[in-house]
PDB file of C-alpha atoms in Angstrom:
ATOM      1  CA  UNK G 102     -19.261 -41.589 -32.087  1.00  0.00           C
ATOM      2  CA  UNK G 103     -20.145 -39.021 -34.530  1.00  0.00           C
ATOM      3  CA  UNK G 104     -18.057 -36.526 -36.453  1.00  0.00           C
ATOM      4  CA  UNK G 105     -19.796 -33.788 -34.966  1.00  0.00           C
ATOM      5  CA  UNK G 106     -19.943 -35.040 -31.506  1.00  0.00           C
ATOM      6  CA  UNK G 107     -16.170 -35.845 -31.612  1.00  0.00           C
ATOM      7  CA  UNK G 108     -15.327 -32.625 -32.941  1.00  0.00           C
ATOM      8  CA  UNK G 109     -16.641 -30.771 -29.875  1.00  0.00           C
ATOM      9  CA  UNK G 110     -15.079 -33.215 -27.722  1.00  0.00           C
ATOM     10  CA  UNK G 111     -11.874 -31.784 -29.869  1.00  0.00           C
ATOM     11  CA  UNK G 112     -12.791 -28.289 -29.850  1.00  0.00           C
ATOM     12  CA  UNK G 113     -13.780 -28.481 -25.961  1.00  0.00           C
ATOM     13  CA  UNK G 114     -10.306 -29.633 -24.900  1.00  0.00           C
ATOM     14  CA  UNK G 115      -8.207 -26.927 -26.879  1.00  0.00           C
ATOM     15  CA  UNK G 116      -9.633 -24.295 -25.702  1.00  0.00           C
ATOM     16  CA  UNK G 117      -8.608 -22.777 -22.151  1.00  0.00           C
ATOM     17  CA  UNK G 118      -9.655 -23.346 -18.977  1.00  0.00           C
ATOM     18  CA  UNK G 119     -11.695 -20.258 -16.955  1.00  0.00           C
ATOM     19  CA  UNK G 120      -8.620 -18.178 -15.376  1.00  0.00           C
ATOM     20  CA  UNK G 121      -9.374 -18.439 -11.675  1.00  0.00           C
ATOM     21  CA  UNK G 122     -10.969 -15.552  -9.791  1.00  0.00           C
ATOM     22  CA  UNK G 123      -8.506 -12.752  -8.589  1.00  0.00           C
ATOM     23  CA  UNK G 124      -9.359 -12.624  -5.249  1.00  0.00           C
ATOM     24  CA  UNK G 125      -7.958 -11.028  -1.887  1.00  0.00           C
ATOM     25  CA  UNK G 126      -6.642 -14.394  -0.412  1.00  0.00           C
ATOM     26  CA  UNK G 127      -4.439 -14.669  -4.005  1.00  0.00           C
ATOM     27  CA  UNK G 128      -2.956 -11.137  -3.266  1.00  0.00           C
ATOM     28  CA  UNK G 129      -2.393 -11.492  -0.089  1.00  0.00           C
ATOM     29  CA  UNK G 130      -0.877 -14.865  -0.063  1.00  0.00           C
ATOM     30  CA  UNK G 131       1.672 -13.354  -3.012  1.00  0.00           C
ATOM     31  CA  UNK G 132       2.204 -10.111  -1.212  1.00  0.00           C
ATOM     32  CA  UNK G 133       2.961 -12.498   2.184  1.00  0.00           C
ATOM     33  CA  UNK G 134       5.779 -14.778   0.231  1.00  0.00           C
ATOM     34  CA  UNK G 135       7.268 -11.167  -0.379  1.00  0.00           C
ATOM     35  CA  UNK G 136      11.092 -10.895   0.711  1.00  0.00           C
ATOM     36  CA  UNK G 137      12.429  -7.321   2.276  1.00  0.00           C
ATOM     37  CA  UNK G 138      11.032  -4.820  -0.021  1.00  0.00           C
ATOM     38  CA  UNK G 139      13.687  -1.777  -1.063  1.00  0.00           C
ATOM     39  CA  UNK G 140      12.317   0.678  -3.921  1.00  0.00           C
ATOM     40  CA  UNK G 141      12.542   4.655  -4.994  1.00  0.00           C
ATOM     41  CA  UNK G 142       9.539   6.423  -4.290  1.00  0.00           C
ATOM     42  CA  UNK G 143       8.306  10.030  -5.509  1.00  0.00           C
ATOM     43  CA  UNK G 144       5.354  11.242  -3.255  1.00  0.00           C
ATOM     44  CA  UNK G 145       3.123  14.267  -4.063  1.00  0.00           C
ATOM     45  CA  UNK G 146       0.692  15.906  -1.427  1.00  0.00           C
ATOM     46  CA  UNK G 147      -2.328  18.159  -2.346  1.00  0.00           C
ATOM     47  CA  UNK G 148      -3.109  20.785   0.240  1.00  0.00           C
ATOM     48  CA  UNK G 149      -5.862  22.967   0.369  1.00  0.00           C
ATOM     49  CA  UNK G 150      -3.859  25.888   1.802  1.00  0.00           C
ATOM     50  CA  UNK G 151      -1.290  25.359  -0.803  1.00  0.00           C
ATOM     51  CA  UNK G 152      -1.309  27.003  -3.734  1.00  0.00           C
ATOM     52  CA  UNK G 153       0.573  23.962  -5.879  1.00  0.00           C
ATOM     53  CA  UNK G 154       1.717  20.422  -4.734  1.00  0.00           C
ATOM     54  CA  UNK G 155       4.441  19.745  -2.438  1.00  0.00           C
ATOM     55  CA  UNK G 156       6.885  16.581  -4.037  1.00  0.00           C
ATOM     56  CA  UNK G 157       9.273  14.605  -2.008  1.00  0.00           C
ATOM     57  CA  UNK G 158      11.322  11.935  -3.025  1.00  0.00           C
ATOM     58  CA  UNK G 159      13.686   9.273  -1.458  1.00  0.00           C
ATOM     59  CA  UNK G 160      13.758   5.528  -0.776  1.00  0.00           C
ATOM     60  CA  UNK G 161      11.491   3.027   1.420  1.00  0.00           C
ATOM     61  CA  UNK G 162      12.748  -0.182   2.675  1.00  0.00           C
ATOM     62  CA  UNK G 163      10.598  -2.746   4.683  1.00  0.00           C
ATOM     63  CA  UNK G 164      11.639  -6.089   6.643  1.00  0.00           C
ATOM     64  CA  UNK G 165       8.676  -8.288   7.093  1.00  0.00           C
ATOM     65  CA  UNK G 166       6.313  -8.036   9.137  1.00  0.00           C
ATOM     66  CA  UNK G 167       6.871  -4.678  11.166  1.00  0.00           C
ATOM     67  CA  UNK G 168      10.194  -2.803  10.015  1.00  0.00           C
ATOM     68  CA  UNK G 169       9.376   0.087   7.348  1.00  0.00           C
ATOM     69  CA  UNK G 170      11.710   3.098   6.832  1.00  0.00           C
ATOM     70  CA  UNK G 171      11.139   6.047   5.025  1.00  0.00           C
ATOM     71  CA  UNK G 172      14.608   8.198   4.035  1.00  0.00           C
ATOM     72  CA  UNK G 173      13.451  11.535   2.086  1.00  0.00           C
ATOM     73  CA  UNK G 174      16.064  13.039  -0.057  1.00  0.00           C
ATOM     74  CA  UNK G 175      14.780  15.815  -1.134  1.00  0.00           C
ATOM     75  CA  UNK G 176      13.317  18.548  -1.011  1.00  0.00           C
ATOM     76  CA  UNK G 177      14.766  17.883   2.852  1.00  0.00           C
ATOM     77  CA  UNK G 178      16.759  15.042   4.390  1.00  0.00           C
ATOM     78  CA  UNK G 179      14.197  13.009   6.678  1.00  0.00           C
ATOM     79  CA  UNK G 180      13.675   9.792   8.068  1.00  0.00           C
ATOM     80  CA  UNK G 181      11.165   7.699   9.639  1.00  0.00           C
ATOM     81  CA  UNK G 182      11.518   4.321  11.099  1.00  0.00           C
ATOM     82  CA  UNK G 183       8.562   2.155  12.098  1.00  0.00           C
ATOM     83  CA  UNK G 184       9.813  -0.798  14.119  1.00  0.00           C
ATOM     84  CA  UNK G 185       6.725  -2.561  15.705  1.00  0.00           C
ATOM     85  CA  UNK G 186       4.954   0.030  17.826  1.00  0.00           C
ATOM     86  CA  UNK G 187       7.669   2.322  17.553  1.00  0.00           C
ATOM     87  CA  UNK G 188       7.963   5.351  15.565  1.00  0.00           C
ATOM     88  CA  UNK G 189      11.128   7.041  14.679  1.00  0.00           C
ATOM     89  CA  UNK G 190      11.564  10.543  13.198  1.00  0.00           C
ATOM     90  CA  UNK G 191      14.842  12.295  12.511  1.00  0.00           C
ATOM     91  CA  UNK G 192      14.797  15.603  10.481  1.00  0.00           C
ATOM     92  CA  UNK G 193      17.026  18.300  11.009  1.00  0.00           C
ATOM     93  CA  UNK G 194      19.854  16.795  13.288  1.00  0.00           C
ATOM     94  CA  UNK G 195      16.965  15.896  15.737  1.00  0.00           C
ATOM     95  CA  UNK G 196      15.084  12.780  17.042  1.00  0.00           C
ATOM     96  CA  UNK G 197      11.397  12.361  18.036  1.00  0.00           C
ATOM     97  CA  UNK G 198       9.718   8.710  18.909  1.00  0.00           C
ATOM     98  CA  UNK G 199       6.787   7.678  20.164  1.00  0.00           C
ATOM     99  CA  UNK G 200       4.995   4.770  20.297  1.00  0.00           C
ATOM    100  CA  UNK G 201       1.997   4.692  17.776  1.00  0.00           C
ATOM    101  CA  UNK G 202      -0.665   3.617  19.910  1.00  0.00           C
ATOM    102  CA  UNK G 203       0.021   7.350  21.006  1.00  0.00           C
ATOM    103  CA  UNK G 204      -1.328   8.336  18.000  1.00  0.00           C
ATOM    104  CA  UNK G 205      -3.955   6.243  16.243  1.00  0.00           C
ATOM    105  CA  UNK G 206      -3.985   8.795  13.403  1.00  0.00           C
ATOM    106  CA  UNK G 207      -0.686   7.843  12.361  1.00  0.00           C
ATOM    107  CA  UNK G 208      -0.800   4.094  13.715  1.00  0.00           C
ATOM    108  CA  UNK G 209      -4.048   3.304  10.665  1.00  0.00           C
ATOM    109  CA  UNK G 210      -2.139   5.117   8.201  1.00  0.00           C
ATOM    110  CA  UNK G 211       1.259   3.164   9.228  1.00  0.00           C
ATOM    111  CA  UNK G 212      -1.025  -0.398   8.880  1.00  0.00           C
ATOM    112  CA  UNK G 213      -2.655  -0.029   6.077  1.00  0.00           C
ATOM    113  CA  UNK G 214       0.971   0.120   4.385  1.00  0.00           C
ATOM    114  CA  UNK G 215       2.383  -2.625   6.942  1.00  0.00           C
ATOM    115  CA  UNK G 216      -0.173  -4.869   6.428  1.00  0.00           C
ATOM    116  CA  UNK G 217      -0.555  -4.788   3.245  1.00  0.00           C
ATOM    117  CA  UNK G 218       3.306  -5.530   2.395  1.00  0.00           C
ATOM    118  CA  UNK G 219       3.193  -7.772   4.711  1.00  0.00           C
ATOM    119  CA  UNK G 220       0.524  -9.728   3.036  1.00  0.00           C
ATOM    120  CA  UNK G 221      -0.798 -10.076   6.717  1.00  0.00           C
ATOM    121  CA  UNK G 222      -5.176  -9.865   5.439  1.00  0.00           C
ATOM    122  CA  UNK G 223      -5.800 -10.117   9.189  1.00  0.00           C
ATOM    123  CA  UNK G 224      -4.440  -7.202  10.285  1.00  0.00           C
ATOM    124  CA  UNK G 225      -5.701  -5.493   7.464  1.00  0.00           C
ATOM    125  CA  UNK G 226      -9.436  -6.240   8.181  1.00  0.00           C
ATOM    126  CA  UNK G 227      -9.516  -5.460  12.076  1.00  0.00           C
ATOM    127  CA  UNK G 228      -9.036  -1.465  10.777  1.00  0.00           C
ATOM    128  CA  UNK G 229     -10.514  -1.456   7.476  1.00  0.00           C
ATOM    129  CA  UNK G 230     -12.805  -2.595   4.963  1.00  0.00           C
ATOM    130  CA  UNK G 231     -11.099  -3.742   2.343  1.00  0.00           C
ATOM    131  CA  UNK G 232     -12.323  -3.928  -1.527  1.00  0.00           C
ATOM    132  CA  UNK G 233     -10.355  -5.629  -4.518  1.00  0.00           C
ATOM    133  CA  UNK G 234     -10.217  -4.658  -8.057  1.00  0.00           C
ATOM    134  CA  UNK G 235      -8.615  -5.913 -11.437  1.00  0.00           C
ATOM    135  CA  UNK G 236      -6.310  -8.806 -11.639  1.00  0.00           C
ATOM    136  CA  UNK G 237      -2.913 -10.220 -10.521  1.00  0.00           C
ATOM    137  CA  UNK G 238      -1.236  -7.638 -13.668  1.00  0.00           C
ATOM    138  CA  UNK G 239      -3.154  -4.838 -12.253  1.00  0.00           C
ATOM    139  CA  UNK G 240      -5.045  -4.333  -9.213  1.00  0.00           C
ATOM    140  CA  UNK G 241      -6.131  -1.442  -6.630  1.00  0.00           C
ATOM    141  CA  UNK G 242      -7.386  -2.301  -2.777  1.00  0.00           C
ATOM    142  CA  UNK G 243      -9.488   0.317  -1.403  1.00  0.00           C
ATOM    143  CA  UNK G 244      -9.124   0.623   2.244  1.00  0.00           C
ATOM    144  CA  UNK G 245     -12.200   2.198   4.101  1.00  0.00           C
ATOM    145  CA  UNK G 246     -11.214   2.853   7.888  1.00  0.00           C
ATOM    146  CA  UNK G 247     -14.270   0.452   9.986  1.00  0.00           C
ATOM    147  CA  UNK G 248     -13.449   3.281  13.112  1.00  0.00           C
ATOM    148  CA  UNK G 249     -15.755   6.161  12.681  1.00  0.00           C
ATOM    149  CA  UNK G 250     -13.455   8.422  14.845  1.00  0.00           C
ATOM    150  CA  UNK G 251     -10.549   7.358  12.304  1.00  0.00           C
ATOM    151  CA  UNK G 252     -12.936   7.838   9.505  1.00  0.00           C
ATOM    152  CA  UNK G 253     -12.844  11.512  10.283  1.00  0.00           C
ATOM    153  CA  UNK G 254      -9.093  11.899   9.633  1.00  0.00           C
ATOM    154  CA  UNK G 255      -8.955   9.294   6.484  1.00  0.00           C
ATOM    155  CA  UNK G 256     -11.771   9.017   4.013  1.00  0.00           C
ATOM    156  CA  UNK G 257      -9.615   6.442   2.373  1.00  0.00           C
ATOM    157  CA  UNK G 258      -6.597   4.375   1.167  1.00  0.00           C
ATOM    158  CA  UNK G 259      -5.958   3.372  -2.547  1.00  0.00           C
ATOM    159  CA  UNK G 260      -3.101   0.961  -3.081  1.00  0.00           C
ATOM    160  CA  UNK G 261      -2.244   0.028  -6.337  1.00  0.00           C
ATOM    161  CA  UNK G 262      -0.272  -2.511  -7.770  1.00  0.00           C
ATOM    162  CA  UNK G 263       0.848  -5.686 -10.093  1.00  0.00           C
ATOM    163  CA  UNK G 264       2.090  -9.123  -8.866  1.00  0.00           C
ATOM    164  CA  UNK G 265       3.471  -8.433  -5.633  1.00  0.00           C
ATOM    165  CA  UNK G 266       4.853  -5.098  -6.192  1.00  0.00           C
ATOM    166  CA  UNK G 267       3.341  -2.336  -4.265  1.00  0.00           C
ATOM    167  CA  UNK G 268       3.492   0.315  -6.713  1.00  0.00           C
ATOM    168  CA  UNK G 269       0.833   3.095  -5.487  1.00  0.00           C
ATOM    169  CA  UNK G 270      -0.523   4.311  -1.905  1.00  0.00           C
ATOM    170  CA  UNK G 271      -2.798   7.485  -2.486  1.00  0.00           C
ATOM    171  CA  UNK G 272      -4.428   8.771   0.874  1.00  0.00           C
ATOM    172  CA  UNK G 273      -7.735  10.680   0.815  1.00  0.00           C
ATOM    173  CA  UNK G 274      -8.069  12.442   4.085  1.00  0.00           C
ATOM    174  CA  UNK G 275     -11.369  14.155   5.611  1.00  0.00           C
ATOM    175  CA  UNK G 276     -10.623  17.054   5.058  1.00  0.00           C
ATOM    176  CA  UNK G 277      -9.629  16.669   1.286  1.00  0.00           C
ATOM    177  CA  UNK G 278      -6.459  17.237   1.257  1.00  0.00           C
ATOM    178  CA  UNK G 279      -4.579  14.010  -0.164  1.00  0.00           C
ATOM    179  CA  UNK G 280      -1.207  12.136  -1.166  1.00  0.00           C
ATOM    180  CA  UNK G 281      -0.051  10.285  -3.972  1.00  0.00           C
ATOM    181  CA  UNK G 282       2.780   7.602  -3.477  1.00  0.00           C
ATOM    182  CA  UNK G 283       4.449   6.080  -6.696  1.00  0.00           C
ATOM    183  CA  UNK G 284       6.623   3.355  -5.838  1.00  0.00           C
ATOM    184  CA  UNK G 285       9.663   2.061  -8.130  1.00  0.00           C
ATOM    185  CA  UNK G 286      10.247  -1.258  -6.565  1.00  0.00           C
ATOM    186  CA  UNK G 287      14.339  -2.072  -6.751  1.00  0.00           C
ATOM    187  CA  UNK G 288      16.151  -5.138  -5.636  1.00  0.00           C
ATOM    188  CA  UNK G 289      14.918  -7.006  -2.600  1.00  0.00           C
TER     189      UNK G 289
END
């Protein structure tokens, strides 16, 4: 064998393999191993009709696959409680449910958060088309409602994130009013 032959062969083995593609089956198999989720979050809506933002802050907890609860803090004490197809709201001393196939407004906007903690790619894809980008340190889905009557209440869903960790959910409706979710995930 020659020098220069054997010197590749060197050269070939130290440096590193290809990283494998990011892909949606490697974030959605992480975000499925995913224990109970319990984190901070600060959310900020933009209304047309408003003259500034309105912020709201509080904490979010979710049991795999179809428990999530919302407690507000401020500016107002609210909760909601998702468990399956029920839908919980408490605000003001009072309760209101419903079940969300009442409401399929609220039912593709509860999913596309359920789903995607839940790592559940499935559910995920019978109400949206769904779009990757970045890698496993950084990466945004983009969540496109496939129902054209839905489509005329939510443009779309950004959800943002690193690892596991759900960090971002910012919600582009119709009518262009929107929400931005930052999430501080805390112990599991």
């Amino acid at each position: 064998m020659t020098r220069a032959l054997f010197a590749a062969l060197l050269l070939a083995c130290a440096l590193p393999l290809p990283a494998a593609d990011f892909g949606t089956a490697q974030l959605f198999e992480m975000l499925s191993k995913r224990k109970p989720v319990r984190a901070t979050f600060h959310e900020r809506k933009f209304m047309k009709l408003l003259d500034k933002p309105v912020d709201s802050s509080g904490e979010l907890l979710f049991t795999p696959p179809a428990r999530m609860e919302k407690r507000t803090a401020t500016p107002k004490p609210e909760s909601v409680v998702i468990d399956g197809s029920r839908i919980t709201l408490t605000r003001g001393g009072k309760t209101y449910g419903m079940g969300l196939h009442d409401n399929p407004g609220v039912a593709v906007l509860v999913e596309s958060i359920r789903a995607t903690l839940a790592g559940d790619l499935a559910a995920l894809t019978r109400t949206y088309s769904v779009a990757l980008d970045g890698s496993a340190a950084k990466w945004k889905l983009a969540l496109r409602p496939l129902d054209p009557a839905i489509s005329t209440l939510v443009e779309r869903i950004d959800i943002g994130g690193a690892q596991a960790d759900v960090r971002s959910v910012e919600i582009f409706q119709a009518d262009g009013d929107r929400s931005l979710m930052t999430i501080t995930a805390g112990p599991g």
